[in-house]
XYZ file of C-alpha atoms in Angstrom:
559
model
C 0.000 0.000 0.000
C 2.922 2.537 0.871
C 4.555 1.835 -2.446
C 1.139 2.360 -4.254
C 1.094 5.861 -2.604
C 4.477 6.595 -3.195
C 4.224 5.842 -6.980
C 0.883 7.820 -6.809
C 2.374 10.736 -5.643
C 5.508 10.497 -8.087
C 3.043 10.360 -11.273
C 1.435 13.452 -9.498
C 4.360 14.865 -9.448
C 5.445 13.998 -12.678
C 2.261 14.908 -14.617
C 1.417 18.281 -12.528
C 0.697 19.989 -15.845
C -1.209 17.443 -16.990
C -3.353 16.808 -13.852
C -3.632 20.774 -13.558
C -4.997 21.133 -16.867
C -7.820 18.437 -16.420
C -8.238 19.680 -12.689
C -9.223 23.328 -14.773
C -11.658 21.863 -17.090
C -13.246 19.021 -15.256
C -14.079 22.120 -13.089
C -16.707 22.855 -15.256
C -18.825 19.260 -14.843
C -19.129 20.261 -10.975
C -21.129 22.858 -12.283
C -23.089 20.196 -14.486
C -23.275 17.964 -11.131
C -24.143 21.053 -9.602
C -27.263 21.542 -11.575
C -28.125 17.941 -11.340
C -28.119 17.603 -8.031
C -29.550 20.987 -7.425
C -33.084 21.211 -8.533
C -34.211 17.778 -7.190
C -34.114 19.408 -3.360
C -34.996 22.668 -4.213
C -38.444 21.547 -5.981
C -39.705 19.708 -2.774
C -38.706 22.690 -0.214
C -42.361 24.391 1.039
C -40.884 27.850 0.830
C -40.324 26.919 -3.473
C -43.751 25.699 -3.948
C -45.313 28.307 -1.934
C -43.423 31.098 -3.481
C -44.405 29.891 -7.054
C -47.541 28.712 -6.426
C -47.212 25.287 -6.582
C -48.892 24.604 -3.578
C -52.863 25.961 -5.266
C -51.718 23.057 -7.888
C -53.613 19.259 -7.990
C -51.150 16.539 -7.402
C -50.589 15.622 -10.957
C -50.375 18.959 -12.027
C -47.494 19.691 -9.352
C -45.890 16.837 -11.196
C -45.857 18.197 -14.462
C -44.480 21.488 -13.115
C -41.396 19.849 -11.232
C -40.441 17.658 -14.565
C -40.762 20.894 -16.370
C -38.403 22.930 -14.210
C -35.952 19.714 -13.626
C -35.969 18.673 -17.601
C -35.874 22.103 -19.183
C -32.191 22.361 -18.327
C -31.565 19.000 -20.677
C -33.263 21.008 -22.995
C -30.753 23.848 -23.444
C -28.028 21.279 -22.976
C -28.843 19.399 -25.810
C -28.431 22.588 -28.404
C -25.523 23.688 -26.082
C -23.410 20.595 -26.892
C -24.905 20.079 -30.175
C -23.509 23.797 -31.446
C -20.864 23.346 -29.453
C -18.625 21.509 -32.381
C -19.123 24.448 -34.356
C -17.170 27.330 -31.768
C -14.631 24.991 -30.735
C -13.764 24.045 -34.751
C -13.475 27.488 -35.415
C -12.188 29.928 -32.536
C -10.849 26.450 -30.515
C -11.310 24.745 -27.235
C -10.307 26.802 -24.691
C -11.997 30.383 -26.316
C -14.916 27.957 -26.371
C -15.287 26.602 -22.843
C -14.517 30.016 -20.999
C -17.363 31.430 -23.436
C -19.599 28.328 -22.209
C -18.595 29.012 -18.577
C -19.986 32.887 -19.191
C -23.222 31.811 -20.349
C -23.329 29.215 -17.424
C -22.395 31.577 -15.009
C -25.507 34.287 -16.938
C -27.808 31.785 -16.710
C -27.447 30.941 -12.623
C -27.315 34.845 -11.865
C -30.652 34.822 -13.025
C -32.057 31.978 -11.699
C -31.141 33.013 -8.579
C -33.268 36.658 -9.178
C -36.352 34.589 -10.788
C -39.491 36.363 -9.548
C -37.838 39.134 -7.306
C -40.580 42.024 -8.517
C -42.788 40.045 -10.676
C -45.816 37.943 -9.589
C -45.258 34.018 -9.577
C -46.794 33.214 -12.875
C -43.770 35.931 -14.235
C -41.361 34.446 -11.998
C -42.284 30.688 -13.105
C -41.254 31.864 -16.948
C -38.420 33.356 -15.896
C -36.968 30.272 -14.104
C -37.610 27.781 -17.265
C -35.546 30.684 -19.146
C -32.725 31.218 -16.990
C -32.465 26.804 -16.850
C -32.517 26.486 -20.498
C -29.942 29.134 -20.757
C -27.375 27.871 -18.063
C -28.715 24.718 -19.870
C -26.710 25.796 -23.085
C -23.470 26.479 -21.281
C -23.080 23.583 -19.370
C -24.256 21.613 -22.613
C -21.548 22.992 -24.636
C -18.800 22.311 -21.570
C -20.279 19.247 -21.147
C -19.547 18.243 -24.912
C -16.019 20.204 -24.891
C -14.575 19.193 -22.308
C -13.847 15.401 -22.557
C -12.666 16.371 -26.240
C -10.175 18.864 -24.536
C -9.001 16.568 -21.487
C -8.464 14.017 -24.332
C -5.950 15.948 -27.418
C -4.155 17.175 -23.934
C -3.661 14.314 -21.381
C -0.498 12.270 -21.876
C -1.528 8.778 -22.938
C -0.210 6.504 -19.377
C -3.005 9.442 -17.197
C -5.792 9.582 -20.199
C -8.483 7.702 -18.467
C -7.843 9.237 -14.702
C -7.288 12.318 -16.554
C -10.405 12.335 -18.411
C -12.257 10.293 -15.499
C -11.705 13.652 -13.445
C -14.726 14.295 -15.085
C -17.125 11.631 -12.746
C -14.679 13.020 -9.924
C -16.507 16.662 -10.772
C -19.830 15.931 -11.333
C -19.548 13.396 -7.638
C -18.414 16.720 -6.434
C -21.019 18.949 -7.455
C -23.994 16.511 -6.917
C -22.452 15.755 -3.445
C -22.600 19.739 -2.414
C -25.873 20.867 -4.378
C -27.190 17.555 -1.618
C -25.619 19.136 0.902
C -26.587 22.862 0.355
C -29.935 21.591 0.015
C -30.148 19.476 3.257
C -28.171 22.634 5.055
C -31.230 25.027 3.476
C -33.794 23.503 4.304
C -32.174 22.664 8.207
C -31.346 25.644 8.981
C -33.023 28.828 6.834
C -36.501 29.730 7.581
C -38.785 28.898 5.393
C -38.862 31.964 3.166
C -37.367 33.434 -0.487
C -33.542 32.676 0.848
C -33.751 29.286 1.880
C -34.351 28.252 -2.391
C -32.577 31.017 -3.879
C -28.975 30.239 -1.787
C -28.679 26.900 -3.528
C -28.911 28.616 -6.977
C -26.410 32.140 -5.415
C -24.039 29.064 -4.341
C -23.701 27.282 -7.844
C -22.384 30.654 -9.502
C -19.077 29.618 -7.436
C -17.967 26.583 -9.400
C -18.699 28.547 -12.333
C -16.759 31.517 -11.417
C -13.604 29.159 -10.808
C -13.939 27.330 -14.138
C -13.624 30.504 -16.069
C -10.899 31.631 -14.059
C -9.080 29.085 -13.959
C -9.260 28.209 -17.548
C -7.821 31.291 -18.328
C -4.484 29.786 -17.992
C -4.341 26.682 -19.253
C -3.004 26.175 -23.148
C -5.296 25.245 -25.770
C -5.854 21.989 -27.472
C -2.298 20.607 -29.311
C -4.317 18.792 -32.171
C -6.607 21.836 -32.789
C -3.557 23.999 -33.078
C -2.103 21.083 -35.493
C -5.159 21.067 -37.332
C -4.923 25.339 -37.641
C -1.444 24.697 -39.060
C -0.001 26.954 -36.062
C 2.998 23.898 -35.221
C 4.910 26.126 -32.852
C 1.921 26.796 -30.634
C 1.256 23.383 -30.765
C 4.967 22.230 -29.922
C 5.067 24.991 -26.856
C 1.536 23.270 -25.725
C 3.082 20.266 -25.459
C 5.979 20.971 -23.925
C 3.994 22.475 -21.245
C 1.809 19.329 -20.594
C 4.444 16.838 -20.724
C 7.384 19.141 -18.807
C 9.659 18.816 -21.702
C 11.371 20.997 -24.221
C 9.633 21.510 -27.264
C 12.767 20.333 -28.626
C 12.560 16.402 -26.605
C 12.532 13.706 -28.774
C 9.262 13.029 -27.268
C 7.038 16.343 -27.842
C 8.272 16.323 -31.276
C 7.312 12.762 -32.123
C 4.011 13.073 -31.029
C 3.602 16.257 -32.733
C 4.693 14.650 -36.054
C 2.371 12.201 -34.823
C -0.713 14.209 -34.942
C 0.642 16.430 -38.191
C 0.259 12.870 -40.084
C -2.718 12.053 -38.546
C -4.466 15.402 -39.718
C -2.930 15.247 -43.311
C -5.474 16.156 -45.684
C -7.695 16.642 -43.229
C -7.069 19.662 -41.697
C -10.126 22.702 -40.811
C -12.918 20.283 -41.804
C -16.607 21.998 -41.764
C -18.875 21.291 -39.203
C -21.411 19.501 -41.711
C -18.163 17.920 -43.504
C -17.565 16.525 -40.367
C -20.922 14.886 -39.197
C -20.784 13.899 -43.020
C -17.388 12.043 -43.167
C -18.760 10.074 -39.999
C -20.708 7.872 -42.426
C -17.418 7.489 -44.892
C -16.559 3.861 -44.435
C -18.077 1.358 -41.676
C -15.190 1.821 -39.448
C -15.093 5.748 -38.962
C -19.543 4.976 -38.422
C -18.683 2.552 -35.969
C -15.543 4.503 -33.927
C -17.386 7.639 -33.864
C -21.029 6.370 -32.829
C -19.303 4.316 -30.316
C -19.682 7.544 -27.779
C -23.312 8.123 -28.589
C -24.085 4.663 -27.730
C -22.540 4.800 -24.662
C -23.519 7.904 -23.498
C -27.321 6.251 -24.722
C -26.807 3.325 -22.536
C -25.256 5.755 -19.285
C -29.142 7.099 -19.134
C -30.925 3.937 -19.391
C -29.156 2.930 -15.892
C -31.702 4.997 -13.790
C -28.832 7.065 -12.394
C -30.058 10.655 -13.302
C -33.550 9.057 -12.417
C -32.038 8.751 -8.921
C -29.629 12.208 -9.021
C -33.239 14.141 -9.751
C -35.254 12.230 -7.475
C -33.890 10.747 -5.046
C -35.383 12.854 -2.502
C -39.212 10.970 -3.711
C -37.382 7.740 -4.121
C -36.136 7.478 -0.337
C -39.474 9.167 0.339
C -40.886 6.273 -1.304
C -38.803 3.926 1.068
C -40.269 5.582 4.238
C -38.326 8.392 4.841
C -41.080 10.539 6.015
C -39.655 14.337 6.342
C -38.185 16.296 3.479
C -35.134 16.904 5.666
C -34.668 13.046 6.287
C -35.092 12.755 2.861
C -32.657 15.042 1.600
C -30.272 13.271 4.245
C -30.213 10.068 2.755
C -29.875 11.975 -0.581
C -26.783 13.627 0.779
C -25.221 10.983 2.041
C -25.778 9.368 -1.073
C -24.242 12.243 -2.627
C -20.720 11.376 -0.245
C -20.908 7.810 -1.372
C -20.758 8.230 -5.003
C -17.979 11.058 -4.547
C -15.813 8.822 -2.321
C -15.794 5.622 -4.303
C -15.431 7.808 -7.869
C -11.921 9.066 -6.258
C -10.918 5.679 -5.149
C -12.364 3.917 -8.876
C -10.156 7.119 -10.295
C -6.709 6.502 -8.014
C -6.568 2.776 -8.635
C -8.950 1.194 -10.780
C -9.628 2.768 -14.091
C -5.835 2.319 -15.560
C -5.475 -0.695 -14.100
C -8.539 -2.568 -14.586
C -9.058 -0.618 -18.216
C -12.114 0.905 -19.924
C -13.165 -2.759 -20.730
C -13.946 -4.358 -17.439
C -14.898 -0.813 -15.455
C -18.075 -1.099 -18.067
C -18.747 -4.816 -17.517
C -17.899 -5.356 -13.691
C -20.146 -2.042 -12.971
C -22.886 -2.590 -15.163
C -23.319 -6.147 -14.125
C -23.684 -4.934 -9.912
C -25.760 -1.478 -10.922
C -28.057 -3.599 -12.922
C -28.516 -6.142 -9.842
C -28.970 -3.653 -7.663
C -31.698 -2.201 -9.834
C -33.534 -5.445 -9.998
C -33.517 -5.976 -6.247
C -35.171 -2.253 -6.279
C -37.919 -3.818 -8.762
C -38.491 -6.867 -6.527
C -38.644 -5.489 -3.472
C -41.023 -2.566 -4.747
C -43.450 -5.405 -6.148
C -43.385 -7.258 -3.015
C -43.823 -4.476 -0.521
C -45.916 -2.078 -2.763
C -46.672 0.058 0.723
C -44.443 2.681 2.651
C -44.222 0.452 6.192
C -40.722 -0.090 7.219
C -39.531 -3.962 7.237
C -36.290 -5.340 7.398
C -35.985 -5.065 3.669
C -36.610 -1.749 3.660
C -33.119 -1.155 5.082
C -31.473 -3.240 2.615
C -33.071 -1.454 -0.173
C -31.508 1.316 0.975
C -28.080 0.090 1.045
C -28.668 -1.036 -2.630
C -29.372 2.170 -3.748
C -25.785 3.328 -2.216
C -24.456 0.254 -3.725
C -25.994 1.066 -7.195
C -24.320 4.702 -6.460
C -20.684 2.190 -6.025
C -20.979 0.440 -8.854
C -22.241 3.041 -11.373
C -19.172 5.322 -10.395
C -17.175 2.456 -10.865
C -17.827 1.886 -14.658
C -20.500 3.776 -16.140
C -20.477 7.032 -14.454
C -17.632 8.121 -16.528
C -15.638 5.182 -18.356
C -18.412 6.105 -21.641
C -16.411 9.599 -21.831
C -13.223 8.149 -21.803
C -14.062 5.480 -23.960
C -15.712 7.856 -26.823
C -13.227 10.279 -26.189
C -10.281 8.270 -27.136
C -12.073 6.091 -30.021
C -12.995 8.757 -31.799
C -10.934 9.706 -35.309
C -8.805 12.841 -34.123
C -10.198 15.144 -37.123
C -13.730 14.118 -36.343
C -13.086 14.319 -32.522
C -15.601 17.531 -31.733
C -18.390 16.878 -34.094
C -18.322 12.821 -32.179
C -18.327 14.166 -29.269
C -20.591 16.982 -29.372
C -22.843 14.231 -31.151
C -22.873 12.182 -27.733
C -23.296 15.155 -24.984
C -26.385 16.065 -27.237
C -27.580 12.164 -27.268
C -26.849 12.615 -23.276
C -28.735 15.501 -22.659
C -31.614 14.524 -24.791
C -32.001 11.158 -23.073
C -31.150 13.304 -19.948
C -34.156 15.191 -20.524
C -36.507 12.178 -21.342
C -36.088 10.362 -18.067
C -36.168 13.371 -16.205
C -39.874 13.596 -17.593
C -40.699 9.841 -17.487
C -39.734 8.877 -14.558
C -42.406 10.359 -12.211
C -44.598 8.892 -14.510
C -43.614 5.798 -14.685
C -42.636 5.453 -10.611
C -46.656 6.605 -10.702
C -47.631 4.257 -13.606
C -45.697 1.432 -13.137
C -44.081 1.614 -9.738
C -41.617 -1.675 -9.155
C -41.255 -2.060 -13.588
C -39.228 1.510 -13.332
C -36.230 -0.258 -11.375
C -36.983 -3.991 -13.369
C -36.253 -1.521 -16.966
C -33.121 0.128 -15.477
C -32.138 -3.388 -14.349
C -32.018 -5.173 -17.572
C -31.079 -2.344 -19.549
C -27.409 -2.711 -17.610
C -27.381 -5.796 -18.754
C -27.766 -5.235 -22.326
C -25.399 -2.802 -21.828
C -22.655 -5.176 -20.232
C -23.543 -7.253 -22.860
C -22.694 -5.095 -25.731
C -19.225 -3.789 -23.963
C -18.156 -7.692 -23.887
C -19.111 -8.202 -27.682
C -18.516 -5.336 -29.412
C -15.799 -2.780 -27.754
C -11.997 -3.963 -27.496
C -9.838 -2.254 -24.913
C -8.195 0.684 -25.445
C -6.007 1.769 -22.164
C -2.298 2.167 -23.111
C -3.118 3.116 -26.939
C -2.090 6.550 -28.385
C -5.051 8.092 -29.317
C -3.060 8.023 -33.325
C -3.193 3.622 -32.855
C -6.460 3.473 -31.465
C -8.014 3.377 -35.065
C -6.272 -0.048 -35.750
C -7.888 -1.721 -32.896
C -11.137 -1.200 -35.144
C -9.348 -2.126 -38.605
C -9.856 -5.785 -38.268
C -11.381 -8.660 -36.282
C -13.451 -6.474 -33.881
C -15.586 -9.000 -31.966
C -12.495 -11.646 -31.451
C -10.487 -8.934 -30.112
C -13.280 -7.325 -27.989
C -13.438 -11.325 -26.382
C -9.727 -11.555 -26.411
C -9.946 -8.456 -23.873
C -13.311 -9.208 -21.827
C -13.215 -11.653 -18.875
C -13.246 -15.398 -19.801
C -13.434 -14.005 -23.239
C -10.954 -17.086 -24.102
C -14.025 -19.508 -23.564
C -15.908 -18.334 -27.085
C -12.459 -17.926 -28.796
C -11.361 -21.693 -29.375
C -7.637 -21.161 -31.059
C -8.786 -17.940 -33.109
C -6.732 -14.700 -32.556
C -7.323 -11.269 -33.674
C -4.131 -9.430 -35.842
C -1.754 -7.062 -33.213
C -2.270 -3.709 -33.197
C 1.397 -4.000 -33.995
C 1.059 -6.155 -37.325
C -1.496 -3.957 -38.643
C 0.599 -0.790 -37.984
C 3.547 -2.590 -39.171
C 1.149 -3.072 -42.483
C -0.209 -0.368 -43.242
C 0.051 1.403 -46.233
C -1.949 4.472 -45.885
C -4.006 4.180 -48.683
C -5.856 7.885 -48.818
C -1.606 9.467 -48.761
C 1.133 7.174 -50.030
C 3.878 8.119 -48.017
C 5.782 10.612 -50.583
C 2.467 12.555 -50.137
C 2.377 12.786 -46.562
C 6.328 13.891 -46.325
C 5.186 16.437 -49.381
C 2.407 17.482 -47.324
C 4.657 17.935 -44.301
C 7.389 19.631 -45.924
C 4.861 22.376 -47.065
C 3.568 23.097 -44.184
C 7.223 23.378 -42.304
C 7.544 26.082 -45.032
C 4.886 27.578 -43.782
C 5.133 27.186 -40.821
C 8.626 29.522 -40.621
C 10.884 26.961 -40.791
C 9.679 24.538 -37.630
C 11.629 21.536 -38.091
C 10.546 18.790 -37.340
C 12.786 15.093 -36.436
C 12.820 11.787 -37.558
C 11.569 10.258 -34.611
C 10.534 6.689 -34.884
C 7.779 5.339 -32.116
C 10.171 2.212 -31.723
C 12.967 4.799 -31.053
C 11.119 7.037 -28.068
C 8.143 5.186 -25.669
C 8.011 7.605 -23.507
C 5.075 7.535 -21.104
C 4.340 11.520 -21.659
C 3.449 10.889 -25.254
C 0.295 12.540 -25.842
């Protein structure tokens, strides 16, 4: 265990930059966790309903109100990330998160003055506004960010790197819970004890702006610009090296053949060259699906209403309710730091998805039985152990599918089709977002125990696609992920599952290394690509840049 630490702390050390960097953006998902967590408590205080009139309102039209105000955030975040492709293509990653951050940080200063001098009705309108705007910001950081965390990280910190991204939205569900519970504890019942929960979000969004202010932007999107300096110096920065290091200039020729031909594609060129061969379909709808099968595990169904769920289990109060949400809130933060530290490099993107999804789903189905069986709101003995498998569905979902589906789609994506892929999947998130935020009242209402029985099998369909259909990608540089999709896909997506070697007989996918060894790049022989190059050193000013050969430099900072 010592040694563990002591290696952790000399990677830290190592890969300050690096960790820095994704420390700055990831900032920006606490506010999305923020906003998750946020609106869940603040919808059942008294002083919110009374204030916008909520409480004259039948039962079912109360309903309808809350999924509103809860679901019209997903609704700006789905054109948020969707547009968000275009801005970062054009003016680049980091002009395009601190503008997100802005709008964010717009969008919660009004939400926080909703209905101060207007009557309720007014006040109401305002609110949805104000969501759906801060709804577009965190959409588009949402959809930017694990494309930025991704061209930056160095390849042996990518997944904890980009996995700081579960670490920030743990965070900001974890204190919108909190701020809640403290609320509605200890402010009197009164305008104040629902608007400080929305005055305290503008905080994360204050320090994501500021601090991504200093942090470089994207090395690929400065490759794909043609501005190789900038991209050398970026580089250099992440990694701690000289631009001149045999390593920062070998992955920037790295990336410069990567983009050949390819360079300052249009937004609609883009979405269109997804569909170009089956391959670049398949590695850039990979994140979609994922991000699909993320909503279809009942998490956000719990992040949104978990204060009605553990109502539902007998918590009586709102403030006992919002307890259990909190400490629900601590759970999910804890064991994302610990699945961050020590699991998701060395247990890979592969078997996060499968272990995790396998235990959420069976926690979900123990939800479904025990809600059919005990239909009522007594308190028996398996009351309490539905309780602990809601904070064990919390475990497990942080462990693989709270934010291995970003990494994953981050890194499979082609590099000059990153944005548009994963803009693509935020949107698919946020839309799917929005629909269970509006159907699952209904169905908890409709058909009670079948809500957690859906969520249940739906991880296992999920599992059951990772263990087909996705090989492993940990270790790869983002530039030799593409030839773990070239050929043999399901043999070696069951060479890397668990007891894949059962379905396999003696049949073996080609290396990685055999098909790099082979190929012949068939769009740019290679008197193109060195043509290609050339030119743009000219224009560049003279950059130069050295035969480096990967077999010659495997250094662990290679981007």
């Amino acid at each position: 265990m010592a040694t563990t630490l002591k290696r952790e702390l000399r990677d830290i050390i190592q890969y300050r930059n690096a960790y820095l960097l994704a420390f700055s953006a990831t900032m920006g998902y606490v506010c999305f966790g923020w906003e998750i967590g946020l609106i869940g408590g603040v919808i059942t205080l008294p002083s919110f309903e009374e204030y916008f009139g909520l409480l004259s309102e039948s039962a079912s039209a109360r309903a309808t109100l809350s999924a509103n105000i809860v679901s019209v955030l997903q609704a700006g975040g789905f054109f948020g990330a969707l547009f968000s492709s275009y801005f970062a293509g054009r003016f680049g990653r980091k002009p395009a998160l601190i503008a997100s951050g802005v709008i964010y940080l717009i969008g919660c200063i009004i939400q926080s003055t909703a209905g101060i001098g207007a009557s309720s009705a007014v006040g109401l309108k305002v609110l949805y506004f104000s969501r759906f705007f801060a709804g577009m910001g965190v959409g588009s950081i949402s959809a930017l960010v694990p494309a930025y965390v991704s061209e930056c990280a160095p390849r042996a910190i990518r997944g904890r790197c980009t996995g700081c991204i579960e670490v920030s939205v743990g965070l900001g569900n974890m204190l919108a819970f909190w701020v809640n519970y403290s609320v509605s504890l200890n402010i009197s019942p009164g305008q104040m004890q629902w608007r400080l929960p929305f005055i305290a979000q503008i905080i994360p969004g204050a320090l994501f702006v500021f601090f991504m202010l200093f942090q470089p932007e994207s090395p690929r999107w400065l490759v794909e610009r043609g501005h190789y300096e900038e991209a050398a110096a970026a580089l250099a920065y992440i990694a701690r090296k000289d631009q001149d290091d045999d390593a920062v200039v070998l992955t920037l020729g790295e990336i410069r053949a990567d983009f050949v031909g390819k360079h300052k594609l249009p937004l609609l060129t883009q979405f269109r060259k997804m569909g170009e061969s089956k391959i670049i379909f398949l590695r850039c709808i990979i994140a979609s699906i994922a991000t699909f099968f993320q909503q279809w595990s009942g998490t956000n169904a719990i992040n949104y209403y978990a204060p009605q769920i553990f109502a539902g289990l007998g918590f009586s109060s709102t403030s006992s309710a919002l307890f259990a949400t909190g400490i629900y809130g601590v759970i999910k933060f804890v064991v994302t730091c610990m699945t961050l530290a020590f699991v998701i490099e060395s247990w890979g993107r592969k078997r996060t998805l499968i272990y995790g999804g396998l235990a959420q789903g069976l926690m979900m189905l123990w939800l479904g039985g025990y809600a059919g069986i005990h239909p009522g709101q007594g308190i028996v003995p398996a009351t309490y152990v539905s309780i602990v498998a809601i904070y064990l569905f919390g475990v497990f979902f942080c462990l693989g599918w709270g934010f291995t589906p970003f990494v994953l789609g981050s890194e499979v994506a082609p590099g000059h089709l990153r944005m548009a892929t994963m803009s693509l999947a935020a949107a698919t998130t946020w839309l799917f977002t929005y629909v269970i935020a509006q159907i699952t009242p209904i169905m908890l209402d409709r058909i009670t125990y079948g809500t957690y029985l859906l969520f249940g099998v739906a991880s296992l369909i999920m599992v059951a696609w990772v263990y087909i259909f996705i090989p492993e990608t940990t270790g790869y540089p983002l530039e030799d992920i593409k030839y773990l999709f070239e050929r043999d896909i399901i043999l070696r997506s069951l060479e890397d599952a668990p007891l894949g070697w059962i379905f396999l007989g003696k049949r073996r996918a080609v290396s990685v290394e055999e098909l790099k060894a082979a190929d012949t790049l068939p769009t740019n022989s290679p008197k193109d690509i060195s043509e290609e190059l050339r030119l743009e050193d000219a224009s560049a000013r003279g950059h130069s840049l050295r035969t480096v050969t990967s077999q010659g430099c495997d250094d662990p900072l290679i981007i």
